[in-house]
Short mmCIF file of C-alpha atoms and ligand atoms in Angstrom, two decimals:
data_model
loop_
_atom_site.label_atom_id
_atom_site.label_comp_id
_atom_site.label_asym_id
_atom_site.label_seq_id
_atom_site.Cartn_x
_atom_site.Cartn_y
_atom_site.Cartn_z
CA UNK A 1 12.54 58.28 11.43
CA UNK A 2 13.21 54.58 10.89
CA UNK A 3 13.39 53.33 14.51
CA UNK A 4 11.83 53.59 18.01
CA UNK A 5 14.84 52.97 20.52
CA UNK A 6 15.02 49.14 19.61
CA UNK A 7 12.49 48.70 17.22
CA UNK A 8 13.04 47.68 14.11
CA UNK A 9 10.31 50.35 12.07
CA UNK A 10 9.38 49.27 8.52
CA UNK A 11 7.34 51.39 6.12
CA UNK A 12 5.57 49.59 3.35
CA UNK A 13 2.42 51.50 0.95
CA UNK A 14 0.28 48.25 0.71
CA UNK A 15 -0.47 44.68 2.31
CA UNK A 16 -2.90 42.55 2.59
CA UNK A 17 -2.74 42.70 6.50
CA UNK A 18 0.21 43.91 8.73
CA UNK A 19 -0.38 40.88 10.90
CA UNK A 20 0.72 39.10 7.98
CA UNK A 21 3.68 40.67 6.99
CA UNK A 22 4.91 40.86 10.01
CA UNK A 23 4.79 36.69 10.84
CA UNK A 24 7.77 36.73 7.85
CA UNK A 25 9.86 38.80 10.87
CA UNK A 26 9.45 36.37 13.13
CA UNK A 27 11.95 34.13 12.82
CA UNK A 28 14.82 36.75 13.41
CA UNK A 29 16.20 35.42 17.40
CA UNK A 30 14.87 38.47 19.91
CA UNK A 31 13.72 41.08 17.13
CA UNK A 32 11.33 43.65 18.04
CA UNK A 33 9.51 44.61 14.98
CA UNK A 34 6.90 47.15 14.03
CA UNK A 35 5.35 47.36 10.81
CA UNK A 36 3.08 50.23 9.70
CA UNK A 37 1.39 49.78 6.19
CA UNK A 38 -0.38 53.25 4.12
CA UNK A 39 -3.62 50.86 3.34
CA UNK A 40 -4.66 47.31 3.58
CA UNK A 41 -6.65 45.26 1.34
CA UNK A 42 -7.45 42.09 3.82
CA UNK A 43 -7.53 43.77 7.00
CA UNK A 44 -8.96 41.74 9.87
CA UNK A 45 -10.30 42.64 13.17
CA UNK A 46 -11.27 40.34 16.11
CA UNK A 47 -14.08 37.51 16.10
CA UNK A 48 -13.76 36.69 12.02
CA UNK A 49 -14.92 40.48 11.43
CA UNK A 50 -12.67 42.86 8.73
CA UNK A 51 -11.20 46.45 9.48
CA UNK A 52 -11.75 48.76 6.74
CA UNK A 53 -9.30 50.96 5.26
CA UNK A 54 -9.95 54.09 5.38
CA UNK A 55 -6.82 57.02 3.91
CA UNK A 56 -5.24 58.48 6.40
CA UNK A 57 -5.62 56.18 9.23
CA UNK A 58 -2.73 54.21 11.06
CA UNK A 59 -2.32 50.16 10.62
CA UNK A 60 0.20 48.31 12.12
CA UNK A 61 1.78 45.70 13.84
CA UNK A 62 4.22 44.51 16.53
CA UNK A 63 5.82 41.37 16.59
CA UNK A 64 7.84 40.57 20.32
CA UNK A 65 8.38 37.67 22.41
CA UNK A 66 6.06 37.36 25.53
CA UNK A 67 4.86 34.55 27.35
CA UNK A 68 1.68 33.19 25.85
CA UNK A 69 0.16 32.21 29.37
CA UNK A 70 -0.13 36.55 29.93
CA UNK A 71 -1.49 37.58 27.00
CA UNK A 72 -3.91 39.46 29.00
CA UNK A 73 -1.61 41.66 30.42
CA UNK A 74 -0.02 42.10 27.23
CA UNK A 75 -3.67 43.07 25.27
CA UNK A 76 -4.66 45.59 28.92
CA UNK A 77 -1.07 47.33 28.08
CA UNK A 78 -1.74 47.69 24.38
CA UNK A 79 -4.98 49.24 25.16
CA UNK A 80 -4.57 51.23 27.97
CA UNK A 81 -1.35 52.95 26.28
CA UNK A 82 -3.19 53.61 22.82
CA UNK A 83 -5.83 55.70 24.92
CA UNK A 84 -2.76 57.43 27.13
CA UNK A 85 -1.78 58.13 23.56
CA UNK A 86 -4.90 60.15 23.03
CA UNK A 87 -4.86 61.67 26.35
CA UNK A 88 -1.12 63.05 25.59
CA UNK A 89 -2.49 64.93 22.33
CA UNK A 90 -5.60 65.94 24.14
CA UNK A 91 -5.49 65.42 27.95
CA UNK A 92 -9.70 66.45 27.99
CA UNK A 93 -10.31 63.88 25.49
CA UNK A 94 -13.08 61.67 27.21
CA UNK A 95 -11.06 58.44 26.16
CA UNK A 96 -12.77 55.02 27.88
CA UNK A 97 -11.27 51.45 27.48
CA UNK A 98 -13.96 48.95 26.64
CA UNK A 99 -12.78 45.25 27.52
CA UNK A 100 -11.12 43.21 26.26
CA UNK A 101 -9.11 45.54 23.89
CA UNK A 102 -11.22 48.80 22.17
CA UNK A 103 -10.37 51.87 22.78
CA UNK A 104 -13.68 54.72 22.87
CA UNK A 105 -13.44 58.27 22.22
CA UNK A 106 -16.88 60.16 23.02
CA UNK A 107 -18.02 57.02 23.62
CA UNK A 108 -17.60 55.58 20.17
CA UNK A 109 -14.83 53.47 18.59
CA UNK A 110 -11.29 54.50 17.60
CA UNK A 111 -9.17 52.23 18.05
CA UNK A 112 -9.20 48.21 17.77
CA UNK A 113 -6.38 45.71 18.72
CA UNK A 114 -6.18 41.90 17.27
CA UNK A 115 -3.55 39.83 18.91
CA UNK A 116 -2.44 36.73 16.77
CA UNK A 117 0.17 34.04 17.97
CA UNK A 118 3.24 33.81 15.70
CA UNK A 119 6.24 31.83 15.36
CA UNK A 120 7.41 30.20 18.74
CA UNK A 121 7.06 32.62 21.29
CA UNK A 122 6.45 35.38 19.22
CA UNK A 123 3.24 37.53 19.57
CA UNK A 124 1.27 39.76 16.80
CA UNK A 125 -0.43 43.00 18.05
CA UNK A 126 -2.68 45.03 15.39
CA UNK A 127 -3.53 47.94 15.67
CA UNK A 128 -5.71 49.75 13.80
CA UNK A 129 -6.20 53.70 14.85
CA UNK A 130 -9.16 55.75 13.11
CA UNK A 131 -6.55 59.23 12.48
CA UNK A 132 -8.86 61.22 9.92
CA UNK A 133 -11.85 58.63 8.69
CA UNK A 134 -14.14 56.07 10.57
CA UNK A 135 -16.06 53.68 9.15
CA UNK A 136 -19.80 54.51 9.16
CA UNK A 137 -21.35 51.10 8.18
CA UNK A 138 -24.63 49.81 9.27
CA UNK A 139 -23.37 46.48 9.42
CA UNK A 140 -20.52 47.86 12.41
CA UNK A 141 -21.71 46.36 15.88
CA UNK A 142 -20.30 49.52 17.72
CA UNK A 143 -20.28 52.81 16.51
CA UNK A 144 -17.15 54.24 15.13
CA UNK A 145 -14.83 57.79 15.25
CA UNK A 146 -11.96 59.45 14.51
CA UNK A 147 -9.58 61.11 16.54
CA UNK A 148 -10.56 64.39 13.56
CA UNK A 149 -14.24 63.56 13.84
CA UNK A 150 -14.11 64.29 17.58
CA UNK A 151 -11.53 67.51 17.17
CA UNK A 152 -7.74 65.92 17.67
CA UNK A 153 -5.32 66.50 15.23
CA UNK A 154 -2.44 64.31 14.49
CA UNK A 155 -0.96 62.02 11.61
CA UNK A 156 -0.63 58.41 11.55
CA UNK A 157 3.36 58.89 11.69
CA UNK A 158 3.47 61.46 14.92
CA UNK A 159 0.33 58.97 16.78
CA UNK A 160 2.79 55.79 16.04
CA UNK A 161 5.37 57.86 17.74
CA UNK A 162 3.69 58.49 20.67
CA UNK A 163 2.48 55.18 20.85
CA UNK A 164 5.49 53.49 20.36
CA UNK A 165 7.06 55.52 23.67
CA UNK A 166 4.10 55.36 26.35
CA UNK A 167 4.12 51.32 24.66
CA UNK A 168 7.56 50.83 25.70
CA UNK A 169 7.27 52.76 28.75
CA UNK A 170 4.32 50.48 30.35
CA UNK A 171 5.92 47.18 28.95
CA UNK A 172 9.35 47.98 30.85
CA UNK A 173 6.71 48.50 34.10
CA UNK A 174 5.16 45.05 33.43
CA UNK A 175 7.96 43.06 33.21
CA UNK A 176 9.93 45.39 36.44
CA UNK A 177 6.59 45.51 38.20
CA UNK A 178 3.84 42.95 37.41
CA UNK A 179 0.37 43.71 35.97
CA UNK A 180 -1.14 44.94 39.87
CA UNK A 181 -0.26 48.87 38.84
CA UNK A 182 -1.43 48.92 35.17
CA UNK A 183 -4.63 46.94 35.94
CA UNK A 184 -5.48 49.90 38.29
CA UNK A 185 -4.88 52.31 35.37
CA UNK A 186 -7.17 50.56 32.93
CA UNK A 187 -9.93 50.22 35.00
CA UNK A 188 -9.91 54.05 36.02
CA UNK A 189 -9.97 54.81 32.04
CA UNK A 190 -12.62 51.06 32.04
CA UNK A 191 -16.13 52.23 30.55
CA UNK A 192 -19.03 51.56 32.61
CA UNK A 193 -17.55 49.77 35.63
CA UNK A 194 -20.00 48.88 38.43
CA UNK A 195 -22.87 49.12 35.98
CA UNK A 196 -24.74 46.92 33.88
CA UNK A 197 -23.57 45.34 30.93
CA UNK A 198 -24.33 42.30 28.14
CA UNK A 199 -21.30 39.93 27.20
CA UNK A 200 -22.14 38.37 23.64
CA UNK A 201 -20.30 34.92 22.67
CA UNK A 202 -21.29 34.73 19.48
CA UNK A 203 -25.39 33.35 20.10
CA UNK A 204 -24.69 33.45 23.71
CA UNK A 205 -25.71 36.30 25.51
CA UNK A 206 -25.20 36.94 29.22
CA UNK A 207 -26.31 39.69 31.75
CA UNK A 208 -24.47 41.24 34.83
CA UNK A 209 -22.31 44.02 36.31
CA UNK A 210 -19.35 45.00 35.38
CA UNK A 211 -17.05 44.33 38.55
CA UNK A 212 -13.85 44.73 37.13
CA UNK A 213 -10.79 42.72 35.79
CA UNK A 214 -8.73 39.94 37.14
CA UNK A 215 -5.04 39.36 37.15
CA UNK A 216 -4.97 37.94 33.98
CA UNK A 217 -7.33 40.58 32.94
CA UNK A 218 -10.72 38.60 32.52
CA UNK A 219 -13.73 40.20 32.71
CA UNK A 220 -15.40 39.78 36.15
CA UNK A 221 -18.99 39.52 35.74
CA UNK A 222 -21.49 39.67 38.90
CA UNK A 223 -24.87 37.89 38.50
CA UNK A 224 -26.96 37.15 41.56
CA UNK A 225 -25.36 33.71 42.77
CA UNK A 226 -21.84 34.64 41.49
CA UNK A 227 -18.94 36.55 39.98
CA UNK A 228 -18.04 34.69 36.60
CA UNK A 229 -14.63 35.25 34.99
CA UNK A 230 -15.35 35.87 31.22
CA UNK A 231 -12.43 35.07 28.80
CA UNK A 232 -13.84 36.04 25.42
CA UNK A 233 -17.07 37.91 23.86
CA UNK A 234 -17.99 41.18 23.01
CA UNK A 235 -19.30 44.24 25.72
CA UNK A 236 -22.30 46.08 25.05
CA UNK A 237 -23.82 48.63 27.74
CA UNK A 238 -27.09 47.96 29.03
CA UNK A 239 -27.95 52.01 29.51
CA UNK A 240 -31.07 51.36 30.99
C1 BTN B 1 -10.90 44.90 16.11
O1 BTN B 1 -11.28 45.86 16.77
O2 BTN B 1 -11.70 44.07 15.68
C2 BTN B 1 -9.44 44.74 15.84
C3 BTN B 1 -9.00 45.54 14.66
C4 BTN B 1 -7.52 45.40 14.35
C5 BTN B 1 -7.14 46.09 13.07
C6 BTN B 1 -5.67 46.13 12.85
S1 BTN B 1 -5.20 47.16 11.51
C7 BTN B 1 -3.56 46.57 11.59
C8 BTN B 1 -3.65 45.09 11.86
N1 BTN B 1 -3.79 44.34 10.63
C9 BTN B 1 -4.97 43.72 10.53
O3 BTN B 1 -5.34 43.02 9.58
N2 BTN B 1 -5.69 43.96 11.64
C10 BTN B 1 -4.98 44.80 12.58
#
């Protein structure tokens, strides 16, 4: 297996950080490239925090050109199909999407993305999936699984796979159709819509419920006066 229809696959043991490595594909004109990497030793996650290696577990990246100005639609698609990726090896799996891009498995963490801008129009999606191992960290703001702590077997090779096809599958639909369709798939898989949550920019905290997305896929927020588009922070669920 060295290619997913026109993906260009490559293989390596160890990197720093498949977002990285990948930025030295992106100078090839109109290559789609996917790099998947046995272990990191810098790997980053979103916000200036790091994503732990952990044997067994699937890193990589995806370098293709899309239009900066949707990058929303492009970080809802790379969500939504990692946890249709779940679904297909377990269709019971209780598999949420928490906003902007983490993907929950009984109601924990299992999957983070970190988009990165390379060369010209080219965009960097990371992925890391939690196969075997989690992190178990006090220090982690969300708990964390794995698809084998919660019962689902597969290897990082097969779940790259099937990621790969349900990836290329909804991109195809955004660029035929637009974002309308797949924004109405994340939210039915969105945690906690309609109920209360926290948004936290770094210090900043704010309170509201959780009305939904946007076209561009911002968070809509509802306080009492308004409904505020949110563009960046972290979710936490106010369970009260
Ligand atoms: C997050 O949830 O904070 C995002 C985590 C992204 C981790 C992946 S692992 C592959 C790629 N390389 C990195 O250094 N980070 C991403």
């Amino acid at each position: 297996m060295n290619n997913f229809n026109e993906w260009n696959l490559i293989e390596l043991a160890e990197v720093g950080s498949t977002n990285d490595e990948i930025k030295k594909y992106c100078q090839q004109p109109k290559q789609k490239t996917v790099i998947r990497a046995n272990s990191q030793t810098a790997g980053r996650g979103r916000r200036g925090r790091s994503w732990i290696t952990k044997d067994g577990n699937l890193f990589f990246s995806l370098a293709l050109e899309f239009p900066l100005k949707n990058l929303g639609h492009l970080v809802s698609v790379s969500a939504l199909s990692l946890a249709l990726s779940i679904q297909k090896l377990n269709p019971a799996a209780d598999v949420k999407l928490k906003w902007p891009n983490d993907v929950l498995l009984n109601d924990a963490k299992v999957s983070g993305i970190l988009l990165e801008k390379g060369e010209g129009e080219y965009i960097i999606i990371g992925i890391g999936v939690n196969i075997v191992d989690s992190p178990k960290d006090s220090e982690l703001i969300y708990k964390s699984t794995s698809l084998a702590e919660e019962g689902i077997s597969s290897t990082r090779e097969d779940f790259l796979q099937i990621y790969m096809q349900i990836f290329e599958k909804n991109l195809l639909e955004l660029k035929e159709y637009g974002f309308a369709l797949l924004r109405e798939k994340w939210l039915k898989l969105a945690k906690n819509i309609g109920k209360n949550i926290i948004i936290k920019q770094n210090e900043k905290e704010e309170k509201g419920v959780f009305v939904g997305i946007d076209e561009n896929a911002n968070l809509l927020l509802q306080n009492p006066e308004k409904i505020k588009k949110i563009l960046v922070g972290d979710v936490f669920y106010d369970e009260k």
